[in-house]
CSV table of C-alpha atoms in Angstrom, one decimal:
chain,number,residue,atom,x,y,z
E,97,UNK,CA,38.4,37.7,19.4
E,98,UNK,CA,42.2,38.3,19.5
E,99,UNK,CA,44.6,36.8,16.6
E,100,UNK,CA,45.8,33.9,18.9
E,101,UNK,CA,45.1,31.5,16.0
E,102,UNK,CA,45.5,33.9,13.4
E,103,UNK,CA,48.8,35.3,11.1
E,104,UNK,CA,48.6,38.5,9.5
E,105,UNK,CA,50.5,38.7,6.4
E,106,UNK,CA,51.3,42.3,5.1
E,107,UNK,CA,52.6,43.2,1.7
E,108,UNK,CA,54.0,47.0,1.8
E,109,UNK,CA,53.9,47.3,-2.1
E,110,UNK,CA,54.8,50.9,-3.8
E,111,UNK,CA,51.4,51.4,-5.2
E,112,UNK,CA,49.4,49.0,-3.0
E,113,UNK,CA,49.4,47.6,0.4
E,114,UNK,CA,47.8,44.3,0.7
E,115,UNK,CA,46.9,42.5,3.9
E,116,UNK,CA,45.6,38.7,4.2
E,117,UNK,CA,44.8,37.0,7.4
E,118,UNK,CA,45.2,33.1,8.0
E,119,UNK,CA,43.6,31.3,10.7
E,120,UNK,CA,45.3,28.0,11.7
E,121,UNK,CA,42.8,25.2,12.8
E,122,UNK,CA,43.7,22.4,15.5
E,123,UNK,CA,44.9,20.2,12.9
E,124,UNK,CA,47.6,22.7,11.5
E,125,UNK,CA,45.5,23.2,8.4
E,126,UNK,CA,45.8,27.4,7.3
E,127,UNK,CA,42.9,28.7,6.0
E,128,UNK,CA,42.5,32.5,4.5
E,129,UNK,CA,39.7,34.2,6.2
E,130,UNK,CA,40.4,38.0,5.2
E,131,UNK,CA,42.0,40.5,2.7
E,132,UNK,CA,41.9,43.7,2.1
E,133,UNK,CA,44.1,46.3,-0.1
E,134,UNK,CA,44.3,49.8,-0.1
E,135,UNK,CA,46.4,52.7,-2.4
E,136,UNK,CA,49.8,53.1,-0.9
E,137,UNK,CA,50.9,56.4,0.4
E,138,UNK,CA,54.6,57.3,1.7
E,139,UNK,CA,56.1,54.9,-0.4
E,140,UNK,CA,58.8,55.2,-3.3
E,141,UNK,CA,60.1,51.6,-5.0
E,142,UNK,CA,58.9,50.0,-2.1
E,143,UNK,CA,60.5,51.7,0.6
E,144,UNK,CA,59.0,53.9,3.2
E,145,UNK,CA,60.1,57.6,2.8
E,146,UNK,CA,57.0,58.9,4.9
E,147,UNK,CA,56.6,57.0,8.1
E,148,UNK,CA,53.0,58.6,9.1
E,149,UNK,CA,51.8,58.7,5.5
E,150,UNK,CA,52.6,55.1,5.3
E,151,UNK,CA,51.2,54.4,8.8
E,152,UNK,CA,48.1,55.9,8.2
E,153,UNK,CA,47.3,53.2,5.2
E,154,UNK,CA,48.9,50.4,6.7
E,155,UNK,CA,46.7,50.9,9.8
E,156,UNK,CA,43.7,51.3,7.5
E,157,UNK,CA,44.5,48.2,5.5
E,158,UNK,CA,44.9,45.9,8.8
E,159,UNK,CA,41.8,47.4,10.4
E,160,UNK,CA,39.6,46.7,6.9
E,161,UNK,CA,40.8,43.1,7.1
E,162,UNK,CA,40.4,42.9,10.9
E,163,UNK,CA,36.7,43.8,10.5
E,164,UNK,CA,36.2,41.1,7.8
E,165,UNK,CA,38.0,38.7,10.0
E,166,UNK,CA,36.4,39.5,13.2
E,167,UNK,CA,39.4,39.7,15.0
E,168,UNK,CA,42.2,42.1,16.6
E,169,UNK,CA,45.5,41.7,15.2
E,170,UNK,CA,48.5,42.4,17.5
E,171,UNK,CA,51.1,41.9,15.3
E,172,UNK,CA,52.4,41.3,11.5
E,173,UNK,CA,54.8,39.7,9.2
E,174,UNK,CA,55.8,42.3,6.7
E,175,UNK,CA,57.2,42.0,3.1
E,176,UNK,CA,60.5,43.6,2.1
E,177,UNK,CA,62.0,43.9,-1.2
E,178,UNK,CA,63.4,46.3,-3.6
E,179,UNK,CA,66.8,47.9,-4.1
E,180,UNK,CA,67.8,47.9,-0.4
E,181,UNK,CA,68.1,44.1,-0.5
E,182,UNK,CA,71.2,42.6,-1.0
E,183,UNK,CA,72.3,38.6,-1.3
E,184,UNK,CA,75.3,36.4,-1.5
E,185,UNK,CA,76.3,32.8,-1.6
E,186,UNK,CA,78.6,31.7,1.2
E,187,UNK,CA,80.5,28.3,2.0
E,188,UNK,CA,81.6,26.9,5.5
E,189,UNK,CA,83.5,24.1,6.7
E,190,UNK,CA,83.9,22.0,10.1
E,191,UNK,CA,85.6,18.9,11.0
E,192,UNK,CA,83.4,16.3,12.0
E,193,UNK,CA,84.3,15.3,15.7
E,194,UNK,CA,84.7,11.6,16.8
E,195,UNK,CA,81.5,10.7,19.2
E,196,UNK,CA,79.6,7.8,20.2
E,197,UNK,CA,80.9,4.6,21.7
E,198,UNK,CA,82.7,3.3,18.8
E,199,UNK,CA,84.4,6.9,18.3
E,200,UNK,CA,83.2,7.0,14.9
E,201,UNK,CA,82.3,10.5,13.3
E,202,UNK,CA,78.8,11.3,12.6
E,203,UNK,CA,77.3,14.7,12.0
E,204,UNK,CA,75.2,16.0,15.1
E,205,UNK,CA,72.9,19.0,15.1
E,206,UNK,CA,75.9,20.8,17.0
E,207,UNK,CA,78.1,20.2,13.8
E,208,UNK,CA,75.1,21.3,11.5
E,209,UNK,CA,74.5,24.8,13.6
E,210,UNK,CA,78.5,25.2,13.7
E,211,UNK,CA,78.8,25.1,10.1
E,212,UNK,CA,76.2,27.4,9.2
E,213,UNK,CA,77.5,29.9,11.7
E,214,UNK,CA,81.0,29.8,9.9
E,215,UNK,CA,79.2,30.0,6.4
E,216,UNK,CA,77.9,33.1,7.6
E,217,UNK,CA,80.3,34.9,9.6
E,218,UNK,CA,81.0,37.5,7.2
E,219,UNK,CA,81.5,41.1,7.6
E,220,UNK,CA,78.7,43.5,6.6
E,221,UNK,CA,78.6,47.0,6.4
E,222,UNK,CA,77.3,48.6,9.7
E,223,UNK,CA,74.0,50.2,8.0
E,224,UNK,CA,73.0,46.4,6.5
E,225,UNK,CA,71.3,43.6,8.6
E,226,UNK,CA,70.7,40.0,8.0
E,227,UNK,CA,67.3,38.8,7.3
E,228,UNK,CA,67.5,35.5,5.9
E,229,UNK,CA,70.1,32.6,6.0
E,230,UNK,CA,69.0,29.5,3.8
E,231,UNK,CA,71.1,26.4,3.6
E,232,UNK,CA,71.4,25.3,0.2
E,233,UNK,CA,73.4,22.3,0.0
E,234,UNK,CA,75.4,19.8,2.7
E,235,UNK,CA,78.5,18.1,1.8
E,236,UNK,CA,80.2,15.5,3.8
E,237,UNK,CA,83.9,14.5,2.7
E,238,UNK,CA,83.2,16.4,-0.5
E,239,UNK,CA,80.2,14.7,-1.4
E,240,UNK,CA,77.3,17.0,-1.7
E,241,UNK,CA,73.2,16.8,-2.7
E,242,UNK,CA,72.6,16.2,1.0
E,243,UNK,CA,69.6,17.9,2.5
E,244,UNK,CA,69.8,16.6,6.2
E,245,UNK,CA,73.6,15.5,6.8
E,246,UNK,CA,72.6,14.7,10.8
E,247,UNK,CA,73.9,11.0,11.4
E,248,UNK,CA,75.9,10.8,8.4
E,249,UNK,CA,79.5,9.5,8.7
E,250,UNK,CA,82.5,11.2,7.6
E,251,UNK,CA,85.4,13.7,8.7
E,252,UNK,CA,84.7,17.0,7.0
E,253,UNK,CA,81.1,19.1,7.0
E,254,UNK,CA,80.8,21.7,4.4
E,255,UNK,CA,77.5,23.9,4.0
E,256,UNK,CA,76.7,25.9,1.1
E,257,UNK,CA,74.3,29.1,1.8
E,258,UNK,CA,72.5,32.0,0.8
E,259,UNK,CA,72.2,34.9,3.0
E,260,UNK,CA,69.9,38.0,2.4
E,261,UNK,CA,70.6,41.4,3.8
E,262,UNK,CA,68.4,44.6,3.8
E,263,UNK,CA,69.3,48.2,4.9
E,264,UNK,CA,68.9,48.5,8.7
E,265,UNK,CA,67.3,51.8,8.2
E,266,UNK,CA,64.9,50.3,6.0
E,267,UNK,CA,63.8,47.8,8.4
E,268,UNK,CA,63.8,50.4,11.3
E,269,UNK,CA,61.4,52.5,9.0
E,270,UNK,CA,59.2,49.3,8.9
E,271,UNK,CA,59.3,48.9,12.8
E,272,UNK,CA,58.5,52.3,13.6
E,273,UNK,CA,55.6,52.5,11.0
E,274,UNK,CA,54.0,49.3,12.8
E,275,UNK,CA,54.3,50.6,16.1
E,276,UNK,CA,52.9,54.0,15.6
E,277,UNK,CA,49.9,52.1,13.7
E,278,UNK,CA,49.7,50.3,17.1
E,279,UNK,CA,50.9,46.8,16.0
E,280,UNK,CA,54.2,44.6,16.7
E,281,UNK,CA,56.1,43.2,13.9
E,282,UNK,CA,56.9,39.5,14.2
E,283,UNK,CA,59.3,39.6,11.5
E,284,UNK,CA,60.3,40.8,8.3
E,285,UNK,CA,60.6,38.2,5.0
E,286,UNK,CA,62.1,39.2,1.5
E,287,UNK,CA,58.7,39.2,-0.9
E,288,UNK,CA,60.1,36.6,-3.4
E,289,UNK,CA,60.9,34.4,-0.6
E,290,UNK,CA,57.2,34.5,0.6
E,291,UNK,CA,55.9,34.1,-3.0
E,292,UNK,CA,58.0,30.8,-3.5
E,293,UNK,CA,55.7,29.2,-0.4
E,294,UNK,CA,52.5,30.5,-2.4
E,295,UNK,CA,53.1,29.7,-6.0
E,296,UNK,CA,56.1,27.5,-6.4
E,297,UNK,CA,55.6,23.7,-6.6
E,298,UNK,CA,58.4,21.5,-5.2
E,299,UNK,CA,59.3,19.8,-8.4
E,300,UNK,CA,59.5,23.4,-10.1
E,301,UNK,CA,62.1,24.6,-7.0
E,302,UNK,CA,64.3,21.2,-7.1
E,303,UNK,CA,64.5,21.7,-11.4
E,304,UNK,CA,65.4,25.3,-11.2
E,305,UNK,CA,62.9,28.0,-11.9
E,306,UNK,CA,62.6,31.8,-11.5
E,307,UNK,CA,60.1,33.9,-9.9
E,308,UNK,CA,59.7,37.4,-11.3
E,309,UNK,CA,57.2,39.9,-9.1
E,310,UNK,CA,56.2,42.6,-11.8
E,311,UNK,CA,55.7,45.4,-9.4
E,312,UNK,CA,54.6,49.1,-9.8
E,313,UNK,CA,58.0,50.4,-8.4
E,314,UNK,CA,60.5,47.8,-8.7
E,315,UNK,CA,60.6,44.1,-10.6
E,316,UNK,CA,62.1,41.7,-8.1
E,317,UNK,CA,63.4,38.1,-8.9
E,318,UNK,CA,64.4,35.1,-7.1
E,319,UNK,CA,66.4,31.9,-8.8
E,320,UNK,CA,66.0,28.5,-7.4
E,321,UNK,CA,67.8,25.5,-8.0
E,322,UNK,CA,67.7,22.0,-6.0
E,323,UNK,CA,65.1,23.0,-3.7
E,324,UNK,CA,66.9,26.5,-2.6
E,325,UNK,CA,67.6,30.1,-3.7
E,326,UNK,CA,70.9,30.5,-5.7
E,327,UNK,CA,70.2,34.6,-6.3
E,328,UNK,CA,67.8,37.2,-5.6
E,329,UNK,CA,67.8,40.4,-7.5
E,330,UNK,CA,65.8,43.4,-8.1
E,331,UNK,CA,65.5,46.0,-11.4
E,332,UNK,CA,64.4,49.3,-10.3
E,333,UNK,CA,61.9,49.6,-13.1
E,334,UNK,CA,58.2,48.4,-13.0
E,335,UNK,CA,54.8,49.2,-13.9
E,336,UNK,CA,54.8,52.8,-13.0
E,337,UNK,CA,57.1,53.5,-15.7
E,338,UNK,CA,54.5,51.5,-18.1
E,339,UNK,CA,51.8,54.2,-17.2
E,340,UNK,CA,54.2,57.1,-17.5
E,341,UNK,CA,55.1,56.0,-20.8
E,342,UNK,CA,51.6,56.0,-22.1
E,343,UNK,CA,50.8,59.4,-20.3
E,344,UNK,CA,53.9,61.0,-21.9
E,345,UNK,CA,53.1,59.4,-25.5
E,346,UNK,CA,49.4,60.1,-25.5
E,347,UNK,CA,49.5,63.3,-23.6
E,348,UNK,CA,46.8,62.4,-20.9
E,349,UNK,CA,47.3,62.6,-16.7
E,350,UNK,CA,49.0,59.8,-15.3
E,351,UNK,CA,45.8,58.4,-13.5
E,352,UNK,CA,44.1,58.1,-16.7
E,353,UNK,CA,47.0,56.3,-18.2
E,354,UNK,CA,47.1,53.7,-15.3
E,355,UNK,CA,43.1,53.2,-15.8
E,356,UNK,CA,43.9,52.6,-19.6
E,357,UNK,CA,46.8,50.4,-18.7
E,358,UNK,CA,44.6,48.1,-16.6
E,359,UNK,CA,41.6,47.8,-18.5
E,360,UNK,CA,42.8,48.1,-22.0
E,361,UNK,CA,46.9,47.0,-21.6
E,362,UNK,CA,48.7,44.6,-23.9
E,363,UNK,CA,52.3,44.1,-24.2
E,364,UNK,CA,52.4,41.5,-26.7
E,365,UNK,CA,51.2,42.8,-30.3
E,366,UNK,CA,51.1,39.5,-32.1
E,367,UNK,CA,48.1,38.5,-29.5
E,368,UNK,CA,45.9,41.4,-30.5
E,369,UNK,CA,43.0,39.8,-32.5
E,370,UNK,CA,41.4,43.1,-33.3
E,371,UNK,CA,42.5,46.6,-33.2
E,372,UNK,CA,40.0,48.2,-31.3
E,373,UNK,CA,39.6,51.8,-30.7
E,374,UNK,CA,40.5,53.0,-27.0
E,375,UNK,CA,39.2,56.4,-26.1
E,376,UNK,CA,41.8,58.8,-24.5
E,377,UNK,CA,39.9,61.4,-22.1
E,378,UNK,CA,40.3,64.8,-23.0
E,379,UNK,CA,42.2,67.4,-20.8
E,380,UNK,CA,41.7,71.0,-20.2
E,381,UNK,CA,38.3,70.9,-22.4
E,382,UNK,CA,39.8,69.2,-25.1
E,383,UNK,CA,37.7,66.4,-26.8
E,384,UNK,CA,38.6,63.1,-26.1
E,385,UNK,CA,40.6,61.4,-28.9
E,386,UNK,CA,41.0,57.7,-30.1
E,387,UNK,CA,44.0,55.6,-30.0
E,388,UNK,CA,44.0,51.8,-31.8
E,389,UNK,CA,45.0,49.1,-29.1
E,390,UNK,CA,47.7,48.2,-31.4
E,391,UNK,CA,49.4,51.5,-31.0
E,392,UNK,CA,48.6,51.3,-27.3
E,393,UNK,CA,50.2,47.9,-27.0
E,394,UNK,CA,53.4,49.3,-29.0
E,395,UNK,CA,53.8,51.9,-25.8
E,396,UNK,CA,53.5,49.1,-23.3
E,397,UNK,CA,55.6,46.3,-25.2
E,398,UNK,CA,58.6,48.3,-25.6
E,399,UNK,CA,58.6,48.8,-21.8
E,400,UNK,CA,57.9,45.6,-20.7
E,401,UNK,CA,60.3,44.1,-23.0
E,402,UNK,CA,62.9,46.1,-21.3
E,403,UNK,CA,62.1,45.1,-18.1
E,404,UNK,CA,62.3,41.6,-19.0
E,405,UNK,CA,65.6,41.9,-20.6
E,406,UNK,CA,67.0,44.0,-17.8
E,407,UNK,CA,65.7,40.8,-15.2
E,408,UNK,CA,67.7,38.4,-17.7
E,409,UNK,CA,70.6,40.3,-17.5
E,410,UNK,CA,70.8,40.4,-13.9
E,411,UNK,CA,69.9,36.9,-13.5
E,412,UNK,CA,72.8,35.7,-15.9
E,413,UNK,CA,75.0,38.2,-14.0
E,414,UNK,CA,74.0,36.8,-10.3
E,415,UNK,CA,74.3,33.1,-11.6
E,416,UNK,CA,77.1,32.6,-13.9
E,417,UNK,CA,76.3,29.6,-15.7
E,418,UNK,CA,74.0,28.1,-13.4
E,419,UNK,CA,71.1,29.4,-15.2
E,420,UNK,CA,71.8,26.8,-17.8
E,421,UNK,CA,70.8,23.8,-15.3
E,422,UNK,CA,67.2,25.6,-15.1
E,423,UNK,CA,64.8,23.5,-16.3
E,424,UNK,CA,61.6,24.3,-14.3
E,425,UNK,CA,59.5,27.4,-15.0
E,426,UNK,CA,59.5,31.0,-15.1
E,427,UNK,CA,56.6,32.1,-12.9
E,428,UNK,CA,55.0,35.7,-13.2
E,429,UNK,CA,53.4,37.4,-10.0
E,430,UNK,CA,52.4,40.7,-9.3
E,431,UNK,CA,49.9,42.9,-11.0
E,432,UNK,CA,51.8,43.3,-14.1
E,433,UNK,CA,51.6,39.6,-14.4
E,434,UNK,CA,47.8,39.9,-15.3
E,435,UNK,CA,48.7,42.0,-18.4
E,436,UNK,CA,47.7,40.7,-21.6
E,437,UNK,CA,50.6,39.1,-23.3
E,438,UNK,CA,53.2,39.0,-20.3
E,439,UNK,CA,53.5,35.5,-20.4
E,440,UNK,CA,54.2,35.7,-24.2
E,441,UNK,CA,56.6,38.4,-23.9
E,442,UNK,CA,58.2,36.9,-21.4
E,443,UNK,CA,58.6,33.6,-23.6
E,444,UNK,CA,60.0,35.6,-26.2
E,445,UNK,CA,62.7,37.0,-24.2
E,446,UNK,CA,63.6,34.3,-22.2
E,447,UNK,CA,63.3,31.9,-25.3
E,448,UNK,CA,61.4,29.1,-23.7
E,449,UNK,CA,57.5,28.3,-23.6
E,450,UNK,CA,58.1,27.4,-19.6
E,451,UNK,CA,56.5,30.3,-18.3
E,452,UNK,CA,53.4,31.0,-16.4
E,453,UNK,CA,51.3,33.0,-14.0
E,454,UNK,CA,52.0,32.7,-10.3
E,455,UNK,CA,48.3,32.2,-8.4
E,456,UNK,CA,48.1,30.9,-5.0
E,457,UNK,CA,47.0,27.6,-4.1
E,458,UNK,CA,44.1,27.2,-2.6
E,459,UNK,CA,43.7,27.5,1.0
E,460,UNK,CA,39.8,27.3,1.4
E,461,UNK,CA,38.0,30.3,2.5
E,462,UNK,CA,37.7,33.2,0.3
E,463,UNK,CA,39.5,32.1,-2.7
E,464,UNK,CA,38.2,34.6,-5.2
E,465,UNK,CA,39.8,37.1,-3.2
E,466,UNK,CA,43.0,35.7,-2.7
E,467,UNK,CA,43.9,33.6,-5.8
E,468,UNK,CA,45.5,36.0,-8.1
E,469,UNK,CA,49.2,37.0,-8.6
E,470,UNK,CA,48.6,40.2,-6.8
E,471,UNK,CA,48.5,38.6,-3.3
E,472,UNK,CA,51.3,36.1,-3.9
E,473,UNK,CA,53.6,38.0,-1.2
E,474,UNK,CA,50.6,38.4,1.3
E,475,UNK,CA,49.4,34.7,1.4
E,476,UNK,CA,53.3,33.5,1.2
E,477,UNK,CA,53.9,35.4,4.3
E,478,UNK,CA,51.0,33.4,5.9
E,479,UNK,CA,52.2,30.0,4.6
E,480,UNK,CA,55.7,30.4,5.3
E,481,UNK,CA,55.0,31.8,8.8
E,482,UNK,CA,52.5,29.4,10.1
E,483,UNK,CA,55.3,28.3,12.8
E,484,UNK,CA,54.8,31.8,14.8
E,485,UNK,CA,51.8,30.8,16.6
E,486,UNK,CA,54.3,28.2,18.2
E,487,UNK,CA,56.7,30.9,19.1
E,488,UNK,CA,53.5,32.7,20.4
E,489,UNK,CA,52.7,30.1,22.7
E,490,UNK,CA,56.1,29.0,23.9
E,491,UNK,CA,56.4,32.9,24.6
E,492,UNK,CA,52.8,33.0,26.5
E,493,UNK,CA,54.1,30.1,28.8
E,494,UNK,CA,57.6,31.4,29.7
E,495,UNK,CA,55.8,34.6,30.7
E,496,UNK,CA,53.2,32.5,33.2
E,497,UNK,CA,56.3,30.5,34.4
E,498,UNK,CA,58.4,33.5,34.7
E,499,UNK,CA,61.2,32.6,32.8
E,500,UNK,CA,60.6,35.1,29.8
E,501,UNK,CA,64.0,35.7,27.7
E,502,UNK,CA,64.7,38.6,25.7
E,503,UNK,CA,65.2,37.1,22.2
E,504,UNK,CA,66.4,39.2,19.3
E,505,UNK,CA,63.2,39.8,17.3
E,506,UNK,CA,63.0,37.2,14.2
E,507,UNK,CA,65.1,34.5,15.6
E,508,UNK,CA,62.1,31.8,15.5
E,509,UNK,CA,61.5,33.6,12.0
E,510,UNK,CA,64.9,32.7,10.6
E,511,UNK,CA,65.0,29.0,11.7
E,512,UNK,CA,61.6,28.5,10.0
E,513,UNK,CA,63.2,29.9,7.0
E,514,UNK,CA,65.8,27.3,7.0
E,515,UNK,CA,63.3,24.6,7.3
E,516,UNK,CA,61.7,25.9,4.4
E,517,UNK,CA,64.2,24.5,1.8
E,518,UNK,CA,65.4,21.3,3.9
């Protein structure tokens, strides 16, 4: 069947392409009906560098999910992250014009739209494109903490927003890749923003939390406070660096080092209860060797500690004193979150016990396939974009009436992102 009631989330990762298919029933409930994972090709640090190679793997991953779900997908929502992402906070101010019979000054939806437009009226380099505009806070006559200012009486409306931009070239590469693979692109979404919807509870968003995506090529971060992001960042170190360290120190191939990292890796030395032997494969006719798990842990812990330290420094730099206001949790996602000792090491570096692994909430269906930190992005793309079905329905109705309009790709998508944090 066609994908009229289905959404496809595509997580374009440095080492793995992950796909999740969600179906929305008549009651508006989302169910995950298929997933797939394929080893990446044509990517470096989360960026497509070879469109043909990436296209082949992405097509294979989507087709695998299509077969499992029994659907034919027409388009996808894709993730974006890494060093090509930049963000900043901005503010806009507008007067509230008198309206109504009593000539009172009450905020209208038009005032809200105008103040958001003013807040985002920033000149960006020609090679950058806005992908998200997220309201953080509204103020009426200087009084803040307002999530919906409509109908509030006052004379001045202010809006504080978080703006996320991406490289136009990177977005175009994603679009070209999808086109060559035979699929449309409903939009691109910041991967950590998608993960918020999959793994973060509402009280964590309000109290102030940090999501750290421990990927292979990069480690991406989003900081939340009062229900909205205040900072997004990326450090150019990830799990591949851990693998390379193991390979260099032990003298084994990278592929073997990756296997050992996944099967025997630990990044918290105090958590090792027994120093079991880890077998290193022989190379070039050399006999296999043995390394203690504690020795392996020391190699891994040094790099993982560096990653967490770099993340902490980036957060402090981008948020100034706001980090002191965070009283929620640090949530670890991505494949690196599954490593033994990751939570304990993060607790040590950030000096807090409030660290947990981010597992997507239950959406029914094939839970054993998606309820793990690796699928946080793909599942988040589904959760955050249920409204895209309404956009499809409206487009079909417009076409039937002969009134279809050429809208900028992603307009409805951006509106949905604004609603996420209201």
